[in-house]
Coordinates of C-alpha atoms and ligand atoms in Angstrom, one line a residue:
X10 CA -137.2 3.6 -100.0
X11 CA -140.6 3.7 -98.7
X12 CA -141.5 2.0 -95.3
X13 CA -143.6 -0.5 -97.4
X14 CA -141.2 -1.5 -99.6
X15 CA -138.5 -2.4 -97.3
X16 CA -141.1 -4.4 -95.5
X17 CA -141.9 -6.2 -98.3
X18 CA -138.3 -6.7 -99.5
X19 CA -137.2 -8.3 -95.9
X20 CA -140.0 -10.7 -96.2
X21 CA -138.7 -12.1 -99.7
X22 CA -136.9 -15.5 -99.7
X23 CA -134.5 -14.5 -101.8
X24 CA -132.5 -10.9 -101.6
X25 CA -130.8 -10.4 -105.4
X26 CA -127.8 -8.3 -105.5
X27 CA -130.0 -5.2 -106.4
X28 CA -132.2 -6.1 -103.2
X29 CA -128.9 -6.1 -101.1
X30 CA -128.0 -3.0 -102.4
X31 CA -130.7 -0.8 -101.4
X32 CA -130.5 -2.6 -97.7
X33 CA -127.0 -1.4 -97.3
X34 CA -128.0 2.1 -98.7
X35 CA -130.8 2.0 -96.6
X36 CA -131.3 5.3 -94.6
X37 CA -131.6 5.8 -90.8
X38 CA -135.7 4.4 -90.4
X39 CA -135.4 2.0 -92.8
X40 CA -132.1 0.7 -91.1
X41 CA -134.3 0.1 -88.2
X42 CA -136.8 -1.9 -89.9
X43 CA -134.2 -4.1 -91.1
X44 CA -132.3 -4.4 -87.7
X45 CA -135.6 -5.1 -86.0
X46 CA -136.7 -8.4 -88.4
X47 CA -132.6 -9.4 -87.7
X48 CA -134.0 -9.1 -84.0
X49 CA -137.0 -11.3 -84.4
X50 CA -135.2 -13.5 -87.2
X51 CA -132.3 -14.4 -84.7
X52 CA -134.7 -15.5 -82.1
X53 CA -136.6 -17.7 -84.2
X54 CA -133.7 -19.5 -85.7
X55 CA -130.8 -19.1 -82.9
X56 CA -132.5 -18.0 -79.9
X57 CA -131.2 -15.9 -77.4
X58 CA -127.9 -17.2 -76.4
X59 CA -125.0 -16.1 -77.1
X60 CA -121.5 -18.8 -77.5
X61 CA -118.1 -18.0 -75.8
X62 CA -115.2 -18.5 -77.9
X63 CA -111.7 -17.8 -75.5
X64 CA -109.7 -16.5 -77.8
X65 CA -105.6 -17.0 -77.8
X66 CA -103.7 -15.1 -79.7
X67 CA -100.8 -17.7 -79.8
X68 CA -98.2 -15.7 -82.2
X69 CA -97.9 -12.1 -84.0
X70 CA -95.1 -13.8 -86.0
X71 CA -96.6 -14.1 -89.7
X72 CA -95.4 -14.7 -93.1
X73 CA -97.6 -12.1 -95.2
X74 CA -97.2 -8.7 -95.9
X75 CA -101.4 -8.4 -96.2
X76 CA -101.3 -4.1 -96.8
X77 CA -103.8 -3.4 -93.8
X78 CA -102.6 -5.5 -90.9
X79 CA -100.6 -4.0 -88.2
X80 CA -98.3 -7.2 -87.7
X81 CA -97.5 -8.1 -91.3
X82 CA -94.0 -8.9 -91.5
X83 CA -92.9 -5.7 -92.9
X84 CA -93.9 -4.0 -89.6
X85 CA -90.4 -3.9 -88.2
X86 CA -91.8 -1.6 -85.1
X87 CA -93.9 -5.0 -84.0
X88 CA -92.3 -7.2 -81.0
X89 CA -92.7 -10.7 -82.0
X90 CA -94.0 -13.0 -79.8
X91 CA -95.1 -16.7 -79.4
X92 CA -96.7 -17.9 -76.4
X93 CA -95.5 -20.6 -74.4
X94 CA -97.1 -24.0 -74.1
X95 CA -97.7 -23.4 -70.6
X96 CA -99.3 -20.2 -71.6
X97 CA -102.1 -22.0 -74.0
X98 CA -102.8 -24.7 -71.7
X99 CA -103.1 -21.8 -68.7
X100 CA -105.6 -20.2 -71.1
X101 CA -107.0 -23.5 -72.2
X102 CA -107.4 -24.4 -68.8
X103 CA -109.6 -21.0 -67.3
X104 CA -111.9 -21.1 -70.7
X105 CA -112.4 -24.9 -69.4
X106 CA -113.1 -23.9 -65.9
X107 CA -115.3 -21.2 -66.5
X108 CA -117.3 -23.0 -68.8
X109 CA -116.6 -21.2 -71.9
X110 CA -117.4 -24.1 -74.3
X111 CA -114.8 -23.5 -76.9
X112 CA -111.6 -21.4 -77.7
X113 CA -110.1 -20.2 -80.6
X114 CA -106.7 -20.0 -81.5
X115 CA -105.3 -17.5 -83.8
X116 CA -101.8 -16.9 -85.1
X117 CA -100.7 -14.5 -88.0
X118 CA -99.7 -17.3 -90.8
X119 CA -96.9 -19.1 -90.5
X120 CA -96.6 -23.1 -92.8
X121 CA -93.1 -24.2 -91.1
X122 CA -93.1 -27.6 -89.6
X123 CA -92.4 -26.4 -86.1
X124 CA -95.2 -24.4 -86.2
X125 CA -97.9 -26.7 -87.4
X126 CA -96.5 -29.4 -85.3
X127 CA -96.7 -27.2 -82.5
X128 CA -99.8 -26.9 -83.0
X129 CA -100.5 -30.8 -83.5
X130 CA -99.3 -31.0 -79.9
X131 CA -101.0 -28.4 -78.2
X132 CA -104.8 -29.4 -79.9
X133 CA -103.4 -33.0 -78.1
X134 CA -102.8 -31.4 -74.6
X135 CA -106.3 -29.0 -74.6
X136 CA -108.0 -32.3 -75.7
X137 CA -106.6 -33.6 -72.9
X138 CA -107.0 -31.0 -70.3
X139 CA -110.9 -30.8 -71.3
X140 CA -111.4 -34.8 -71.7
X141 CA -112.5 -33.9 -75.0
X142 CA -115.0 -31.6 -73.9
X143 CA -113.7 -27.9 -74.8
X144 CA -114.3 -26.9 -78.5
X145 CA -111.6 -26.0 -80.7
X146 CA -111.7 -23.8 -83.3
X147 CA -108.8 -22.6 -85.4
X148 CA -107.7 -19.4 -86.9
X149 CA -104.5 -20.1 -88.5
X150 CA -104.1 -18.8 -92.4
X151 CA -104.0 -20.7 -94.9
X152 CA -101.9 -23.5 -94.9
X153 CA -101.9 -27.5 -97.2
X154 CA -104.7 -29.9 -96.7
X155 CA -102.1 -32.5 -95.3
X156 CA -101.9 -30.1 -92.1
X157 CA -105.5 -28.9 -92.1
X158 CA -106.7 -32.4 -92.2
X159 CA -103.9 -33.7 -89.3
X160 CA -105.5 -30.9 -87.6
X161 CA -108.9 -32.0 -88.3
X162 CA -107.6 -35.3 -87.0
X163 CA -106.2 -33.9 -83.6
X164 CA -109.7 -32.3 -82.6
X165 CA -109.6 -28.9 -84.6
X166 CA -113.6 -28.6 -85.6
X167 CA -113.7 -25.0 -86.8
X168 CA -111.9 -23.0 -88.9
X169 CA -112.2 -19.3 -89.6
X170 CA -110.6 -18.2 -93.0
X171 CA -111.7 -14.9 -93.6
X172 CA -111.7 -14.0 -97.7
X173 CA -111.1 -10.9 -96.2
X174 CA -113.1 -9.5 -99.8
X175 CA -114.9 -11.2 -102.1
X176 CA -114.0 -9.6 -105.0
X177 CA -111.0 -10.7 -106.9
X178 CA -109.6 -7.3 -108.4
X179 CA -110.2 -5.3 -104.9
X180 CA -108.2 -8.5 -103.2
X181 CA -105.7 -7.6 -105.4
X182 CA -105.4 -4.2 -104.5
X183 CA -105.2 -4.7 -100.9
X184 CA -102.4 -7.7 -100.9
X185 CA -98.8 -7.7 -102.3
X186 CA -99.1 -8.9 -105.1
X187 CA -97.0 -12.3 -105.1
X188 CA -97.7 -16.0 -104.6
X189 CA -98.1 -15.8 -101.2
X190 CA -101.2 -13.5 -101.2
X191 CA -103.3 -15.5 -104.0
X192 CA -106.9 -15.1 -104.1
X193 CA -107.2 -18.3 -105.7
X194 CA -105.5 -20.2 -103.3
X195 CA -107.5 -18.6 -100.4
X196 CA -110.6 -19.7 -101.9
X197 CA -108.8 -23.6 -102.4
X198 CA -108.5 -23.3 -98.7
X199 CA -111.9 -22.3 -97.5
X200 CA -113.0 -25.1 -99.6
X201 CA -110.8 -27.8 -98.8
X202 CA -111.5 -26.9 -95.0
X203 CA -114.9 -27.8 -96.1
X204 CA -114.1 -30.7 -97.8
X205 CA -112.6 -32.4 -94.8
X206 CA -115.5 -31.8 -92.6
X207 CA -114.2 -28.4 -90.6
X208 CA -117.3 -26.5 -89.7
X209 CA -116.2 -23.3 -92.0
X210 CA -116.0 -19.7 -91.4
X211 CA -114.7 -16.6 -93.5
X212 CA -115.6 -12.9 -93.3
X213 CA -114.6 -9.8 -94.6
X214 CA -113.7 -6.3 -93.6
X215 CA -115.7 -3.4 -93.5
X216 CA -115.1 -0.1 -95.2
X217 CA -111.7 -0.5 -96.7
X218 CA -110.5 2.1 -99.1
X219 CA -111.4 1.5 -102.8
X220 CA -114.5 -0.9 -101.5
X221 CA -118.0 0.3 -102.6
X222 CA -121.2 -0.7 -101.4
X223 CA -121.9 -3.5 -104.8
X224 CA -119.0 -5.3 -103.3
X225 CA -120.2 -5.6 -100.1
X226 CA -123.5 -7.1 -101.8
X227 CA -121.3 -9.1 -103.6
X228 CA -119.7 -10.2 -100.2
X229 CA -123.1 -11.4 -98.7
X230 CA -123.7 -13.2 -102.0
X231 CA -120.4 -15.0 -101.4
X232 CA -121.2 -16.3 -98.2
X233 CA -125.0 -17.4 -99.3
X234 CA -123.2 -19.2 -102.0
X235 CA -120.3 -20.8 -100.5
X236 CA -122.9 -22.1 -97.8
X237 CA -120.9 -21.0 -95.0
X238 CA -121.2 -21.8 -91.5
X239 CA -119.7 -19.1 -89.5
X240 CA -118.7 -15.3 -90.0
X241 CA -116.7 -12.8 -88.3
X242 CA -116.7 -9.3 -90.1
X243 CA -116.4 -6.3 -88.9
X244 CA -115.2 -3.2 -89.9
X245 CA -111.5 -1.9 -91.1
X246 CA -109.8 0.5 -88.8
X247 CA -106.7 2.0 -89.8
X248 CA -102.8 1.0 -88.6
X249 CA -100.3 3.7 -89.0
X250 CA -97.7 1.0 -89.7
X251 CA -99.7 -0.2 -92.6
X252 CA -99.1 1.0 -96.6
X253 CA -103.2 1.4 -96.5
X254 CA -102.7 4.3 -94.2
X255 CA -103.3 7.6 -96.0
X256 CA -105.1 6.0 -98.7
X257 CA -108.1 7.7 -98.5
X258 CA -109.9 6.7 -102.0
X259 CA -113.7 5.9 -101.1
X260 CA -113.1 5.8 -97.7
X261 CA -116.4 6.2 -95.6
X262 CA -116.1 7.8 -91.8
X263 CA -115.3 5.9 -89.1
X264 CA -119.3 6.2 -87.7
X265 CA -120.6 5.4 -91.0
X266 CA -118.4 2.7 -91.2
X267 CA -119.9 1.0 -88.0
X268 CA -123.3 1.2 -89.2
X269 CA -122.5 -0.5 -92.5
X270 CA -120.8 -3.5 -90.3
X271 CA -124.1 -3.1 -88.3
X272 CA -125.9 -4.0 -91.4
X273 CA -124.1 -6.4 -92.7
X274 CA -124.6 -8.5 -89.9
X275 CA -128.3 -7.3 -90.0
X276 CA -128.9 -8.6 -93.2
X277 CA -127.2 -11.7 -93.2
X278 CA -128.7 -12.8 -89.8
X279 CA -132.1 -12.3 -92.2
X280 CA -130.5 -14.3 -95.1
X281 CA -128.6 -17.2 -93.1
X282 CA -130.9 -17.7 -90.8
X283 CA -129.3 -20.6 -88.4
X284 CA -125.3 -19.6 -89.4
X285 CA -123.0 -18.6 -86.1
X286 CA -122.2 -15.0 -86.3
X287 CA -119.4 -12.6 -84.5
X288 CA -119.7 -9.9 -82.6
X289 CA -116.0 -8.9 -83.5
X290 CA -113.8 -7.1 -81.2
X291 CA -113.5 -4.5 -84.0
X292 CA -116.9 -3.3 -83.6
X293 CA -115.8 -2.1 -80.4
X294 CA -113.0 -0.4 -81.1
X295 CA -115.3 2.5 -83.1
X296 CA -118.6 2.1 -80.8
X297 CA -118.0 1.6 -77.0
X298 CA -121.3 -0.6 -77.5
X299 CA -120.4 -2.0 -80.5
X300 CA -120.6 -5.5 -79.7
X301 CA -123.8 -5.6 -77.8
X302 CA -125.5 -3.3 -80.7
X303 CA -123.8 -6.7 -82.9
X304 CA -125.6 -9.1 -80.7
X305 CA -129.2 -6.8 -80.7
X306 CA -128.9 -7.3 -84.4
X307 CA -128.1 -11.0 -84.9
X308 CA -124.7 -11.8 -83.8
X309 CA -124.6 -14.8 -81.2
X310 CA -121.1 -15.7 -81.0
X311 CA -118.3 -13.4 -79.1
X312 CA -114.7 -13.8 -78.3
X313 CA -113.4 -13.1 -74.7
X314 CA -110.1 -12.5 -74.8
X315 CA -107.5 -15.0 -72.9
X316 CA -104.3 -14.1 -74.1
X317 CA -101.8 -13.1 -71.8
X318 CA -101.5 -9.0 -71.5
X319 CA -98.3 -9.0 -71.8
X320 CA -98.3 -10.1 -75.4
X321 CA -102.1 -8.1 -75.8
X322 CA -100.3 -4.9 -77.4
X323 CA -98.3 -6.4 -80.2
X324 CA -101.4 -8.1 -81.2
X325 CA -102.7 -5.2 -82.6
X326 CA -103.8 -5.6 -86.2
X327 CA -105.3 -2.2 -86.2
X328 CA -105.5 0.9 -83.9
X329 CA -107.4 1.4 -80.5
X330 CA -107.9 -2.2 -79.8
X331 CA -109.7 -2.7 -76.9
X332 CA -109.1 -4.9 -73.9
X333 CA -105.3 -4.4 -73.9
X334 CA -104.9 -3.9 -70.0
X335 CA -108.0 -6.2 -69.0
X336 CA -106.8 -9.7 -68.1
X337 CA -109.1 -12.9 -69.1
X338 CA -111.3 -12.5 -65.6
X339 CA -112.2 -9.2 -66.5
X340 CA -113.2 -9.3 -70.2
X341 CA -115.0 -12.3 -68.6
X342 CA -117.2 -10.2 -66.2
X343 CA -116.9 -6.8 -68.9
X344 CA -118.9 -9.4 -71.9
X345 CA -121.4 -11.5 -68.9
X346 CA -123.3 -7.7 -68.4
X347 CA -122.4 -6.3 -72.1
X348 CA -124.7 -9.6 -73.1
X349 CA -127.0 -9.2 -70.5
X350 CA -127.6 -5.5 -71.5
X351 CA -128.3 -6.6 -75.3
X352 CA -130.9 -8.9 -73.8
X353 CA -128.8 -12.1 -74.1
X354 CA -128.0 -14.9 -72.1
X355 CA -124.4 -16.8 -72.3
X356 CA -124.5 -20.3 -73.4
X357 CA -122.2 -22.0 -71.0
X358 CA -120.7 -25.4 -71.4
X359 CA -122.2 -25.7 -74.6
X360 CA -120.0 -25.4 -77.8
X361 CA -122.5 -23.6 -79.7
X362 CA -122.3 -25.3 -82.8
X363 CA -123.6 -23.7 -86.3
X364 CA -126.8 -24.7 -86.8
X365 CA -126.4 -24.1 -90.4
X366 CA -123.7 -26.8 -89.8
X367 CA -126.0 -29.7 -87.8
X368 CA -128.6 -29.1 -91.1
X369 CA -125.6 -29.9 -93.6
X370 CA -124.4 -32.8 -91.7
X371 CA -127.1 -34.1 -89.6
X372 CA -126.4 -37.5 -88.2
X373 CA -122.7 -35.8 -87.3
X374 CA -122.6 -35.8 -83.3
X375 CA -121.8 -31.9 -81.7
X376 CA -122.1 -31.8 -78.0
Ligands
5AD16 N1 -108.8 -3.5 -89.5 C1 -109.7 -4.4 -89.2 N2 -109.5 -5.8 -89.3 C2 -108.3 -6.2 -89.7 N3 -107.8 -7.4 -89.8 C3 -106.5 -7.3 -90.2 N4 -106.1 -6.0 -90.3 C4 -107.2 -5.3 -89.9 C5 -107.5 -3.9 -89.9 N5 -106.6 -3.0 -90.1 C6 -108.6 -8.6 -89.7 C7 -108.5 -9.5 -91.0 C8 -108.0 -10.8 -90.4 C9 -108.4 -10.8 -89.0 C10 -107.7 -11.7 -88.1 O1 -108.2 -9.4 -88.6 O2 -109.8 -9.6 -91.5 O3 -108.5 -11.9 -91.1
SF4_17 FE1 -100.7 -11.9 -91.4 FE2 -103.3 -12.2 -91.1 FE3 -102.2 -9.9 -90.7 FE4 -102.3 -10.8 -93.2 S1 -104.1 -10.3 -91.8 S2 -100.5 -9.9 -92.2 S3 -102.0 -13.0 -92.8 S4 -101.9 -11.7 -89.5
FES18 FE1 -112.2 -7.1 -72.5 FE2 -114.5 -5.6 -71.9 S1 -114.2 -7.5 -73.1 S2 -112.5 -5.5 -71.1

C-alpha cells in the first residue's frame, strides 16, 4: 500500500473486513504507521498506565482435550496439580500487599461441584483478606450460568473466555469434536457472562495451522461486534504433547507470527479505543521483548505471575514458557523496568477497570 493510503485508512471510523485485511498484510513501513497511531490512540483513550493482574494458576487438572494445549487431559506426561488454599490466599495476600490491584485466577476447566465450590470459598476468603479491595477476575472455562452468576455474587467481576477463533469451521478443526468442545456453547457463555454483568473478555490465538489472515479479520470483527471489554491474544506456539504438533498446513514462522500478534493488538487498540488489552505472556516466549513491544503498541494490561514455582512447569500450555524459575518478587521487579522501558508507568492500587466497560455501564461503581 502506499504511505498515503494507509494513513488515510487508520483515520477511518470504521475498518471493513477488506480494510482489516490489508492492515494485517501490511508490510514492514506501513506496519509502523499503524503501530505508531496505536501509540498515539492508546494515549488518548487509556493513557499511559499500565494494570497488574497477579495471575494464579490454581489447577492444570482440566476436562477438555482442546488439540493445541499442553495440559489437555489426554496429556498423560502432565503432573497434575491443584494449589492449596493456603497457597491462593499466600498469593492473594503479596498481590494485595504490593498493590497490584487485581488477580486472576485461571484453571484448565473443570464443572464438578467441589471445584466450583472451591472456588465460591476462596473468592470469600480474598474478599476478605483485601476488605473488598483487590479485584477479581476469573479465567475458568466455561461452565452454567447458576455457577457464573454465584460467582458473580461472591465478588468475581471479570471473566476472560477466550473464543480461542472466531470462525466456526476452523474451531472445529482445532477441538475434538464432541459435546464438550461446542462452538455454540462457548459463544452461550461469553454472552451469558455478559448478561449477568461480568466485565467480559475473550481472545484468540495467533497463527495456528489452517488459520489465514480473513480469519483473523474476521476475529477483530468479532470482538467490535460482541462489544467486548477485554482481550488477551497472543500468538500459538507449539506443545510436543499436543495432536497439533507436526501439522504444519499454513503455518507462518515463529517471527512472522509475533509480528501478526503485534498487529492485532495494533489494530484493535485503533478500533476499541478504551477496551483493556493483554500483553500475554506468550508474546514473550517468541520475542524476549515481546511484552513491552505489546504495551508500545497498545496493550495496558499485564499479568505477573504469582503461582507457586513449584507447580510453574506443569503449567505449561505450550513450549518455552517463560518465568518458570522466577518467583512472584521477581517477575514483580522483571515487569516494573520491562514497563518502564516501553515508556509506561504501573497503575498501582487501582483495579484498572475497562473503560469500554464504565461507558456501557456508567452509573456502575469500579474503584
Ligand atoms: N499456544 C498459545 N496459547 C495457547 N493456549 C492454549 N494452548 C496454547 C498454545 N499451544 C491459550 C488458549 C487458552 C489460554 C489459557 O491459553 O487461548 O484460552
Ligand atoms: Fe483445558 Fe483450556 Fe487447555 Fe483447552 S485450552 S485443554 S480448556 S486448559
Ligand atoms: Fe517473570 Fe520477567 S516476568 S521473570
Amino acid at each position: 500500500m502506499w504511505m498515503a493510503d494507509v494513513i488515510k485508512l487508520l483515520d477511518q471510523a470504521y475498518f471493513s473486513k477488506d480494510d482489516l485485511v490489508s492492515l494485517l498484510a501490511a508490510d514492514e513501513s506501513d506496519t509502523k504507521l499503524i503501530f505508531k497511531k496505536a501509540a498515539e490512540v492508546r494515549e488518548k483513550y487509556v493513557g499511559k498506565k499500565v494494570f497488574f493482574r497477579g495471575l494464579i494458576e490454581y489447577s492444570n487438572k482440566c476436562a477438555k482435550n482442546c488439540l493445541y494445549c499442553g495440559i489437555r487431559c489426554g496429556n498423560t506426561k502432565v503432573q497434575r496439580y491443584e494449589m492449596t488454599e493456603e497457597e491462593v490466599l499466600e498469593a492473594a495476600t503479596f498481590a494485595f500487599k504490593n498493590n497490584y490491584g487485581s488477580i486472576v485466577i485461571q484453571s484448565g476447566e473443570r464443572q464438578d461441584k467441589r471445584f466450583t465450590e472451591t472456588i465460591i470459598h476462596l473468592l470469600e476468603k480474598i474478599k476478605a483478606l483485601s476488605e473488598g479491595k483487590l479485584g477479581v477476575t476469573l479465567s475458568l472455562g466455561e461452565q452454567t450460568e447458576e455457577t457464573y452468576k454465584k460467582w458473580f455474587d461472591h465478588g468475581g467481576h471479570r471473566y476472560l473466555l477466550r473464543i480461542e477463533v472466531s470462525n466456526r469451521e476452523l474451531y472445529a478443526k482445532l477441538h475434538p469434536n464432541d459435546h464438550l468442545h461446542s462452538y455454540d456453547q462457548r459463544l452461550e457463555a461469553l454472552k451469558t457472562l455478559k448478561k449477568l454483568g461480568y466485565q467480559a473478555g475473550t481472545g484468540v490465538m495467533i497463527g495456528l495451522p489452517y488459520q489465514t489472515i480473513r480469519d483473523l479479520a474476521d476475529d477483530l470483527i468479532f470482538f467490535r461486534e460482541f462489544d467486548i471489554d477485554m482481550i488477551g491474544m497472543g500468538p500459538y506456539i507449539e506443545h510436543a504433547e499436543t495432536p497439533l504438533y507436526g501439522v504444519y498446513e499454513s503455518v507462518i514462522p515463529l517471527n512472522e507470527r509475533f509480528r501478526l500478534a503485534l498487529k492485532m493488538i495494533a489494530i484493535l487498540r485503533i478500533m476499541m479505543k478504551d477496551i483493556n488489552i493483554a500483553a500475554t505472556t506468550a508474546m514473550q516466549t517468541i520475542d524476549k521483548q515481546g511484552r513491552e513491544k505489546a504495551i508500545m503498541v497498545g496493550a495496558n494490561i499485564i499479568m505477573p505471575n504469582l503461582t507457586p514455582v513449584k507447580y510453574r512447569e506443569n503449567y505449561l500450555l505450550y513450549e518455552n514458557k517463560p518465568c518458570i524459575d522466577e518467583e512472584a518478587e521477581e517477575c514483580m521487579s522483571c515487569l516494573e523496568a520491562r514497563i518502564h522501558l516501553a515508556g509506561a508507568t504501573i497503575g498501582y492500587g487501582e483495579w484498572g477497570d475497562s473503560k469500554h466497560f464504565n461507558h456501557r455501564f456508567p452509573t456502575q461503581p469500579t474503584d
